[in-house]
Every structure is written in structure tokens, then in C-alpha cells.
Amino acid sequence: MRILFIGDIFGRPGRDLVRYALPIALERFAIDFTIANVENAAAGSGITRETGDELLSRGIDVMTTGNHVWDKREALTYVGAEPRLLRPLNMSALAPGRGVTMARTAAGRPVSVINVMGRVFMPPVDDPFAAVSAAVERLRDACRVIVIDFHAEATAEKVAMGWHLAGKVTAVIGTHTHVQTADARILPGGTAYITDAGMTGPHDSIIGVVREAALKRFLSGLPARLEPAEENPRLQAVVVTADDETGRATAVERIDWSADDATRARAEMADGPGRAN
Ligand SMILES: [Fe+2]
Ligand SMILES: [Fe+2]
């Protein structure tokens, strides 16, 4: 099967690009299952029922989050009520919601998603390595295809998680930094890995927010109100190809699309195979 994992969807520019480009990507890459990190989907910060339900209606099967999950108050009830929306597994047991879900493709094949958060330069959470190992152990008999969203800041912690799970899960995909890394690969044992899937949102920005205000904070050290930016929206994601029976990944490919790139992909498909070049 082929799994699309979309990097942090940021604000309306990100959601609008998902609405336009996701149907094209689903067809172009023959996608069976779609996962997206949505921690910045509502105005760049958090998730609301309205934005989450909208993204689910566009064809996203499971939504993951991270440190921004509770930024909008209504997430407290939405995360608890929507089984397709995860919060990091290694948050307090008193937090609403869940960090693991098992879903199915349209053809009925099981896919599990685990959302877990790092501890280096991040708000305090429980040990992500122990938490994810226990969850994988519980899932393994019921489901071979297991995808991890590791929401973390430090490259070394993310690479460590990749090797911790190499040969045990289908994919370890990093989120949170909003900058797509060029290290997508298949680790020994058939685990797709990338340090960060990137951001689906405005890229003429400072990781999603208006440049002037964010720069002012760096230049002056004074607080500044950060607003979501608008310019240069790009869809950043990875496509993982996996064997349904073993759960092993066989290929991983990065996507970095503007709306024009999506339009070109659609035109190439309309031209038909063999005529694109
Ligand atoms: Fe984010
Ligand atoms: Fe984050």
C-alpha cells in the first residue's frame, strides 16, 4: 500500500492548499491511506472541530498533533471525541484523547498510527522511546503496517527514534520543525525514515508566521504578537510504499508542491502515461 504523510498543516493557507492539491496527490501517487499533522491547522496554532472535520472531509484518514494540540480550548473536547485525531501518546494519562489508533484503508487493510513527542527542547512528557515500544508491542499481532509521527525538535533525538524502531515499524516520520529534511531513506529491516516531513503552509514566513513580527522578537528580544503568514503556500509530505503483509517499507519519496506543481501534476496525468516527457 501507499501512505501519504503530510507535514504540519499551517493555518488557512495550508488548509486551502490541502483542499486543492490533496485530491491530485491522492491520484498521482495512488495513495491508499493519508495521515496529516494538524497541530497548527487552526490559525497557525491548535486544532478546532471545524478545521479538523474539514480536513477529514478532504480525505485525511488520521490526524496527529504535538505541543500545540491544546492551544485552542475546544481541542480538550474534540480530541477526546474524535478517534481519528491523536495527541502525543506520552503526555499525561490525565490528558484527554489517545496517542494510538488503528484504522483501515478503503480496501479494508489495517494501518496503525502512533503519535509521540520528543523531550529535547520540548515541553515535559514521559519517555517517548519506552512509550512507543510498548505501543508497538501491543499492536504488532493485529496490524503489521505501523506509522509513527515523532513530533520533536532535536535532529539527534529523531534519528535515535528511527534506529530504535528500525525493522519494527513501517515508518518513523518527524514533524514539528516545519522544515523538510533531505534524509528520507529506508532503514535496515524496512523502516521508512525522515527527520522532518516539513510544513504544509506559507513558506515565505518564519516557520509559518509573519516574518516581521518573528524577526522583531529575535532582533529586540521583546515580545511580539505572531500572526500566520499567507505567502508561498507549499504542500510538504512523504509517500511511503509498504508491503501490506510484512509491514516493511520498500520506498519513501518526498513531496514539496506549490499549487502550480499540483496543477502540472494533474495536467501530466491528463496527458496519460508515456506522454508526460
Ligand atoms: Fe507544528
Ligand atoms: Fe510542534
mmCIF file of C-alpha atoms and ligand atoms in Angstrom:
data_model
loop_
_atom_site.group_PDB
_atom_site.id
_atom_site.type_symbol
_atom_site.label_atom_id
_atom_site.label_comp_id
_atom_site.label_asym_id
_atom_site.label_seq_id
_atom_site.Cartn_x
_atom_site.Cartn_y
_atom_site.Cartn_z
ATOM 1 C CA MET A 1 0.000 0.000 0.000
ATOM 2 C CA ARG A 2 0.958 3.607 -0.366
ATOM 3 C CA ILE A 3 0.714 6.003 2.558
ATOM 4 C CA LEU A 4 0.806 9.793 2.302
ATOM 5 C CA PHE A 5 2.076 11.651 5.370
ATOM 6 C CA ILE A 6 1.520 15.428 5.268
ATOM 7 C CA GLY A 7 3.799 17.709 7.344
ATOM 8 C CA ASP A 8 2.280 20.215 9.820
ATOM 9 C CA ILE A 9 -0.708 21.895 8.138
ATOM 10 C CA PHE A 10 -0.433 25.589 8.989
ATOM 11 C CA GLY A 11 -3.479 27.899 9.050
ATOM 12 C CA ARG A 12 -5.815 28.717 6.208
ATOM 13 C CA PRO A 13 -3.080 28.782 3.525
ATOM 14 C CA GLY A 14 -2.212 25.197 4.462
ATOM 15 C CA ARG A 15 -5.850 24.059 4.579
ATOM 16 C CA ASP A 16 -6.647 25.768 1.260
ATOM 17 C CA LEU A 17 -3.703 24.051 -0.424
ATOM 18 C CA VAL A 18 -4.789 20.687 1.020
ATOM 19 C CA ARG A 19 -8.251 21.258 -0.446
ATOM 20 C CA TYR A 20 -6.787 21.947 -3.890
ATOM 21 C CA ALA A 21 -3.762 19.656 -4.056
ATOM 22 C CA LEU A 22 -4.680 16.633 -1.926
ATOM 23 C CA PRO A 23 -7.096 15.082 -4.466
ATOM 24 C CA ILE A 24 -4.383 15.458 -7.128
ATOM 25 C CA ALA A 25 -1.712 13.906 -4.892
ATOM 26 C CA LEU A 26 -4.002 11.013 -3.935
ATOM 27 C CA GLU A 27 -4.457 10.153 -7.602
ATOM 28 C CA ARG A 28 -0.913 10.933 -8.774
ATOM 29 C CA PHE A 29 0.715 8.713 -6.125
ATOM 30 C CA ALA A 30 -2.097 6.089 -5.943
ATOM 31 C CA ILE A 31 -2.482 6.692 -2.198
ATOM 32 C CA ASP A 32 -4.361 4.199 -0.013
ATOM 33 C CA PHE A 33 -4.110 5.985 3.326
ATOM 34 C CA THR A 34 -3.429 9.591 4.393
ATOM 35 C CA ILE A 35 -2.053 10.911 7.680
ATOM 36 C CA ALA A 36 -1.510 14.606 8.450
ATOM 37 C CA ASN A 37 -0.096 16.539 11.375
ATOM 38 C CA VAL A 38 -2.683 19.236 12.193
ATOM 39 C CA GLU A 39 -1.286 20.906 15.325
ATOM 40 C CA ASN A 40 -1.143 24.275 13.516
ATOM 41 C CA ALA A 41 -4.251 23.900 11.353
ATOM 42 C CA ALA A 42 -6.411 26.457 13.186
ATOM 43 C CA ALA A 43 -4.931 29.927 12.535
ATOM 44 C CA GLY A 44 -1.414 28.519 12.919
ATOM 45 C CA SER A 45 -1.958 27.292 16.441
ATOM 46 C CA GLY A 46 -4.001 24.302 17.570
ATOM 47 C CA ILE A 47 -6.980 22.500 16.127
ATOM 48 C CA THR A 48 -10.733 23.157 16.261
ATOM 49 C CA ARG A 49 -13.608 20.844 15.452
ATOM 50 C CA GLU A 50 -14.426 22.925 12.377
ATOM 51 C CA THR A 51 -10.910 22.806 10.915
ATOM 52 C CA GLY A 52 -10.412 19.143 11.883
ATOM 53 C CA ASP A 53 -13.716 17.994 10.420
ATOM 54 C CA GLU A 54 -12.940 19.977 7.256
ATOM 55 C CA LEU A 55 -9.580 18.186 6.862
ATOM 56 C CA LEU A 56 -11.149 14.770 7.481
ATOM 57 C CA SER A 57 -13.725 15.563 4.777
ATOM 58 C CA ARG A 58 -10.877 16.285 2.295
ATOM 59 C CA GLY A 59 -9.631 12.691 2.525
ATOM 60 C CA ILE A 60 -7.291 12.672 5.520
ATOM 61 C CA ASP A 61 -7.751 9.394 7.430
ATOM 62 C CA VAL A 62 -5.853 10.087 10.653
ATOM 63 C CA MET A 63 -4.703 13.412 12.136
ATOM 64 C CA THR A 64 -1.748 13.765 14.502
ATOM 65 C CA THR A 65 -0.666 16.715 16.662
ATOM 66 C CA GLY A 66 2.099 17.806 19.023
ATOM 67 C CA ASN A 67 2.964 20.504 21.544
ATOM 68 C CA HIS A 68 0.322 22.886 20.099
ATOM 69 C CA VAL A 69 -2.548 20.406 20.488
ATOM 70 C CA TRP A 70 -4.299 22.266 23.345
ATOM 71 C CA ASP A 71 -3.773 25.810 22.003
ATOM 72 C CA LYS A 72 -7.486 26.059 21.148
ATOM 73 C CA ARG A 73 -9.629 25.330 24.183
ATOM 74 C CA GLU A 74 -12.196 23.251 22.283
ATOM 75 C CA ALA A 75 -9.462 20.707 21.471
ATOM 76 C CA LEU A 76 -9.974 19.406 25.017
ATOM 77 C CA THR A 77 -13.365 18.013 23.990
ATOM 78 C CA TYR A 78 -12.636 17.446 20.280
ATOM 79 C CA VAL A 79 -9.548 15.279 20.860
ATOM 80 C CA GLY A 80 -11.475 13.156 23.351
ATOM 81 C CA ALA A 81 -14.428 12.685 20.994
ATOM 82 C CA GLU A 82 -12.722 12.131 17.611
ATOM 83 C CA PRO A 83 -10.901 8.789 17.359
ATOM 84 C CA ARG A 84 -9.191 9.860 14.105
ATOM 85 C CA LEU A 85 -7.421 12.731 15.925
ATOM 86 C CA LEU A 86 -4.401 11.805 18.061
ATOM 87 C CA ARG A 87 -2.419 13.662 20.706
ATOM 88 C CA PRO A 88 1.079 12.583 21.735
ATOM 89 C CA LEU A 89 0.964 9.191 23.453
ATOM 90 C CA ASN A 90 3.479 10.144 26.134
ATOM 91 C CA MET A 91 1.502 13.081 27.557
ATOM 92 C CA SER A 92 -0.071 12.714 30.998
ATOM 93 C CA ALA A 93 -2.596 9.904 31.359
ATOM 94 C CA LEU A 94 -4.949 12.634 32.618
ATOM 95 C CA ALA A 95 -4.938 14.369 29.192
ATOM 96 C CA PRO A 96 -7.994 13.610 27.057
ATOM 97 C CA GLY A 97 -7.738 11.540 23.905
ATOM 98 C CA ARG A 98 -5.321 8.892 22.737
ATOM 99 C CA GLY A 99 -1.933 8.589 21.043
ATOM 100 C CA VAL A 100 -2.570 5.401 19.073
ATOM 101 C CA THR A 101 -5.240 4.375 16.607
ATOM 102 C CA MET A 102 -5.829 1.503 14.228
ATOM 103 C CA ALA A 103 -7.751 2.451 11.086
ATOM 104 C CA ARG A 104 -8.382 0.815 7.712
ATOM 105 C CA THR A 105 -7.797 1.719 4.096
ATOM 106 C CA ALA A 106 -10.785 1.870 1.746
ATOM 107 C CA ALA A 107 -9.908 -1.720 0.800
ATOM 108 C CA GLY A 108 -10.138 -2.767 4.455
ATOM 109 C CA ARG A 109 -6.413 -3.188 5.186
ATOM 110 C CA PRO A 110 -5.358 -2.175 8.719
ATOM 111 C CA VAL A 111 -2.991 0.739 9.349
ATOM 112 C CA SER A 112 -1.924 1.838 12.830
ATOM 113 C CA VAL A 113 -0.709 5.330 13.657
ATOM 114 C CA ILE A 114 1.223 6.284 16.785
ATOM 115 C CA ASN A 115 1.788 9.951 17.714
ATOM 116 C CA VAL A 116 4.616 10.538 20.185
ATOM 117 C CA MET A 117 6.576 13.631 21.243
ATOM 118 C CA GLY A 118 10.259 14.194 21.928
ATOM 119 C CA ARG A 119 11.779 15.507 25.172
ATOM 120 C CA VAL A 120 14.748 17.542 23.963
ATOM 121 C CA PHE A 121 13.882 21.297 23.816
ATOM 122 C CA MET A 122 10.198 20.371 24.223
ATOM 123 C CA PRO A 123 7.582 20.637 26.998
ATOM 124 C CA PRO A 124 7.977 17.807 29.537
ATOM 125 C CA VAL A 125 6.498 14.449 28.574
ATOM 126 C CA ASP A 126 7.163 10.821 29.502
ATOM 127 C CA ASP A 127 9.914 8.746 27.845
ATOM 128 C CA PRO A 128 8.958 8.553 24.143
ATOM 129 C CA PHE A 129 11.169 5.516 23.459
ATOM 130 C CA ALA A 130 9.591 3.345 26.154
ATOM 131 C CA ALA A 131 6.071 4.574 25.302
ATOM 132 C CA VAL A 132 6.404 3.805 21.610
ATOM 133 C CA SER A 133 7.988 0.384 22.205
ATOM 134 C CA ALA A 134 5.101 -0.669 24.464
ATOM 135 C CA ALA A 135 2.535 0.548 21.915
ATOM 136 C CA VAL A 136 4.247 -1.253 19.017
ATOM 137 C CA GLU A 137 4.360 -4.454 21.055
ATOM 138 C CA ARG A 138 0.615 -4.244 21.710
ATOM 139 C CA LEU A 139 -0.226 -3.583 18.044
ATOM 140 C CA ARG A 140 2.072 -5.987 16.296
ATOM 141 C CA ASP A 141 -0.160 -9.063 16.195
ATOM 142 C CA ALA A 142 -3.234 -7.148 14.999
ATOM 143 C CA CYS A 143 -1.555 -4.887 12.446
ATOM 144 C CA ARG A 144 1.726 -5.009 10.537
ATOM 145 C CA VAL A 145 1.617 -1.542 8.977
ATOM 146 C CA ILE A 146 2.529 0.914 11.742
ATOM 147 C CA VAL A 147 3.394 4.587 11.138
ATOM 148 C CA ILE A 148 4.959 6.794 13.825
ATOM 149 C CA ASP A 149 4.685 10.602 13.894
ATOM 150 C CA PHE A 150 7.634 11.598 16.108
ATOM 151 C CA HIS A 151 6.991 15.233 16.972
ATOM 152 C CA ALA A 152 10.352 16.523 18.136
ATOM 153 C CA GLU A 153 12.824 19.386 17.846
ATOM 154 C CA ALA A 154 16.264 17.805 18.042
ATOM 155 C CA THR A 155 17.643 16.016 14.987
ATOM 156 C CA ALA A 156 19.620 13.551 17.128
ATOM 157 C CA GLU A 157 16.542 12.507 19.125
ATOM 158 C CA LYS A 158 14.634 11.908 15.885
ATOM 159 C CA VAL A 159 17.451 9.921 14.268
ATOM 160 C CA ALA A 160 17.712 7.903 17.507
ATOM 161 C CA MET A 161 13.993 7.081 17.307
ATOM 162 C CA GLY A 162 14.450 5.935 13.718
ATOM 163 C CA TRP A 163 17.146 3.451 14.748
ATOM 164 C CA HIS A 164 15.215 2.460 17.902
ATOM 165 C CA LEU A 165 12.341 1.321 15.665
ATOM 166 C CA ALA A 166 14.282 0.172 12.578
ATOM 167 C CA GLY A 167 12.859 -3.168 11.470
ATOM 168 C CA LYS A 168 9.966 -2.885 13.940
ATOM 169 C CA VAL A 169 7.602 -0.414 12.228
ATOM 170 C CA THR A 170 6.744 0.720 8.704
ATOM 171 C CA ALA A 171 7.753 4.367 9.065
ATOM 172 C CA VAL A 172 9.167 6.884 11.533
ATOM 173 C CA ILE A 173 8.312 10.371 10.308
ATOM 174 C CA GLY A 174 9.463 13.504 12.085
ATOM 175 C CA THR A 175 7.317 16.619 12.468
ATOM 176 C CA HIS A 176 7.443 19.941 14.392
ATOM 177 C CA THR A 177 10.362 21.856 12.859
ATOM 178 C CA HIS A 178 8.359 22.850 9.735
ATOM 179 C CA VAL A 179 11.465 22.458 7.565
ATOM 180 C CA GLN A 180 11.586 19.398 5.297
ATOM 181 C CA THR A 181 14.841 17.488 5.601
ATOM 182 C CA ALA A 182 16.628 15.771 2.701
ATOM 183 C CA ASP A 183 17.355 12.498 4.526
ATOM 184 C CA ALA A 184 14.387 10.304 3.549
ATOM 185 C CA ARG A 185 15.603 6.699 3.399
ATOM 186 C CA ILE A 186 14.725 3.108 4.194
ATOM 187 C CA LEU A 187 16.467 1.900 7.350
ATOM 188 C CA PRO A 188 17.564 -1.755 7.638
ATOM 189 C CA GLY A 189 14.595 -4.041 8.259
ATOM 190 C CA GLY A 190 12.268 -1.952 6.076
ATOM 191 C CA THR A 191 11.513 1.197 8.082
ATOM 192 C CA ALA A 192 10.978 4.423 6.142
ATOM 193 C CA TYR A 193 12.560 7.390 7.900
ATOM 194 C CA ILE A 194 12.728 11.172 7.533
ATOM 195 C CA THR A 195 13.817 13.653 10.188
ATOM 196 C CA ASP A 196 11.080 16.122 9.229
ATOM 197 C CA ALA A 197 8.260 15.915 6.695
ATOM 198 C CA GLY A 198 8.115 19.734 6.513
ATOM 199 C CA MET A 199 5.209 22.191 6.636
ATOM 200 C CA THR A 200 2.080 22.469 4.528
ATOM 201 C CA GLY A 201 1.551 26.187 4.785
ATOM 202 C CA PRO A 202 3.015 29.588 3.898
ATOM 203 C CA HIS A 203 6.743 29.274 3.223
ATOM 204 C CA ASP A 204 7.594 32.988 2.803
ATOM 205 C CA SER A 205 7.381 33.140 6.579
ATOM 206 C CA ILE A 206 9.343 32.175 9.687
ATOM 207 C CA ILE A 207 8.117 28.595 10.099
ATOM 208 C CA GLY A 208 4.580 29.749 9.284
ATOM 209 C CA VAL A 209 4.257 33.139 10.954
ATOM 210 C CA VAL A 210 4.587 36.662 9.531
ATOM 211 C CA ARG A 211 8.297 37.424 9.154
ATOM 212 C CA GLU A 212 8.354 40.977 10.539
ATOM 213 C CA ALA A 213 6.947 40.097 13.966
ATOM 214 C CA ALA A 214 9.075 36.970 14.359
ATOM 215 C CA LEU A 215 12.201 38.852 13.282
ATOM 216 C CA LYS A 216 11.408 41.669 15.707
ATOM 217 C CA ARG A 217 11.440 39.147 18.554
ATOM 218 C CA PHE A 218 14.892 37.957 17.532
ATOM 219 C CA LEU A 219 16.274 41.446 16.917
ATOM 220 C CA SER A 220 14.876 43.154 20.018
ATOM 221 C CA GLY A 221 14.261 40.322 22.481
ATOM 222 C CA LEU A 222 10.851 41.898 23.126
ATOM 223 C CA PRO A 223 7.539 40.044 22.884
ATOM 224 C CA ALA A 224 5.656 40.382 19.606
ATOM 225 C CA ARG A 225 2.310 39.045 18.504
ATOM 226 C CA LEU A 226 2.849 36.287 15.939
ATOM 227 C CA GLU A 227 0.305 36.068 13.105
ATOM 228 C CA PRO A 228 0.028 33.367 10.454
ATOM 229 C CA ALA A 229 1.623 34.333 7.133
ATOM 230 C CA GLU A 230 -0.032 33.955 3.724
ATOM 231 C CA GLU A 231 2.617 33.867 1.015
ATOM 232 C CA ASN A 232 4.018 30.941 -0.942
ATOM 233 C CA PRO A 233 1.952 28.036 0.356
ATOM 234 C CA ARG A 234 3.552 24.645 -0.271
ATOM 235 C CA LEU A 235 2.392 21.117 0.441
ATOM 236 C CA GLN A 236 5.209 19.120 2.010
ATOM 237 C CA ALA A 237 4.771 15.423 2.614
ATOM 238 C CA VAL A 238 6.245 11.985 2.094
ATOM 239 C CA VAL A 239 4.856 8.951 0.280
ATOM 240 C CA VAL A 240 5.737 5.599 1.843
ATOM 241 C CA THR A 241 5.285 2.390 -0.140
ATOM 242 C CA ALA A 242 4.853 -0.634 2.122
ATOM 243 C CA ASP A 243 4.181 -4.346 1.910
ATOM 244 C CA ASP A 244 0.760 -4.989 3.498
ATOM 245 C CA GLU A 245 1.647 -8.456 4.757
ATOM 246 C CA THR A 246 5.004 -7.739 6.396
ATOM 247 C CA GLY A 247 4.594 -4.040 7.126
ATOM 248 C CA ARG A 248 8.016 -3.397 5.599
ATOM 249 C CA ALA A 249 8.548 -0.155 3.701
ATOM 250 C CA THR A 250 10.091 -0.504 0.252
ATOM 251 C CA ALA A 251 10.252 3.146 -0.833
ATOM 252 C CA VAL A 252 9.943 6.656 0.536
ATOM 253 C CA GLU A 253 9.622 9.796 -1.551
ATOM 254 C CA ARG A 254 9.442 13.456 -0.555
ATOM 255 C CA ILE A 255 6.820 15.834 -1.942
ATOM 256 C CA ASP A 256 7.256 19.629 -1.974
ATOM 257 C CA TRP A 257 4.471 21.119 -4.083
ATOM 258 C CA SER A 258 3.195 24.608 -4.774
ATOM 259 C CA ALA A 259 -0.346 24.886 -6.149
ATOM 260 C CA ASP A 260 1.262 25.256 -9.623
ATOM 261 C CA ASP A 261 3.166 21.999 -9.119
ATOM 262 C CA ALA A 262 -0.135 20.284 -8.299
ATOM 263 C CA THR A 263 -1.727 21.773 -11.411
ATOM 264 C CA ARG A 264 1.186 20.481 -13.531
ATOM 265 C CA ALA A 265 0.874 17.011 -11.982
ATOM 266 C CA ARG A 266 -2.819 16.985 -12.859
ATOM 267 C CA ALA A 267 -2.067 18.046 -16.437
ATOM 268 C CA GLU A 268 0.552 15.286 -16.777
ATOM 269 C CA MET A 269 -1.958 12.702 -15.603
ATOM 270 C CA ALA A 270 -4.490 14.027 -18.118
ATOM 271 C CA ASP A 271 -1.867 13.645 -20.871
ATOM 272 C CA GLY A 272 -1.627 9.992 -19.946
ATOM 273 C CA PRO A 273 1.335 7.713 -19.238
ATOM 274 C CA GLY A 274 4.240 7.842 -21.659
ATOM 275 C CA ARG A 275 3.418 11.316 -22.904
ATOM 276 C CA ALA A 276 4.486 13.343 -19.876
ATOM 277 C CA ASN A 277 8.026 13.787 -21.216
HETATM 278 FE FE FE B 1 3.995 22.452 14.035
HETATM 279 FE FE FE B 2 5.127 21.360 17.236
#
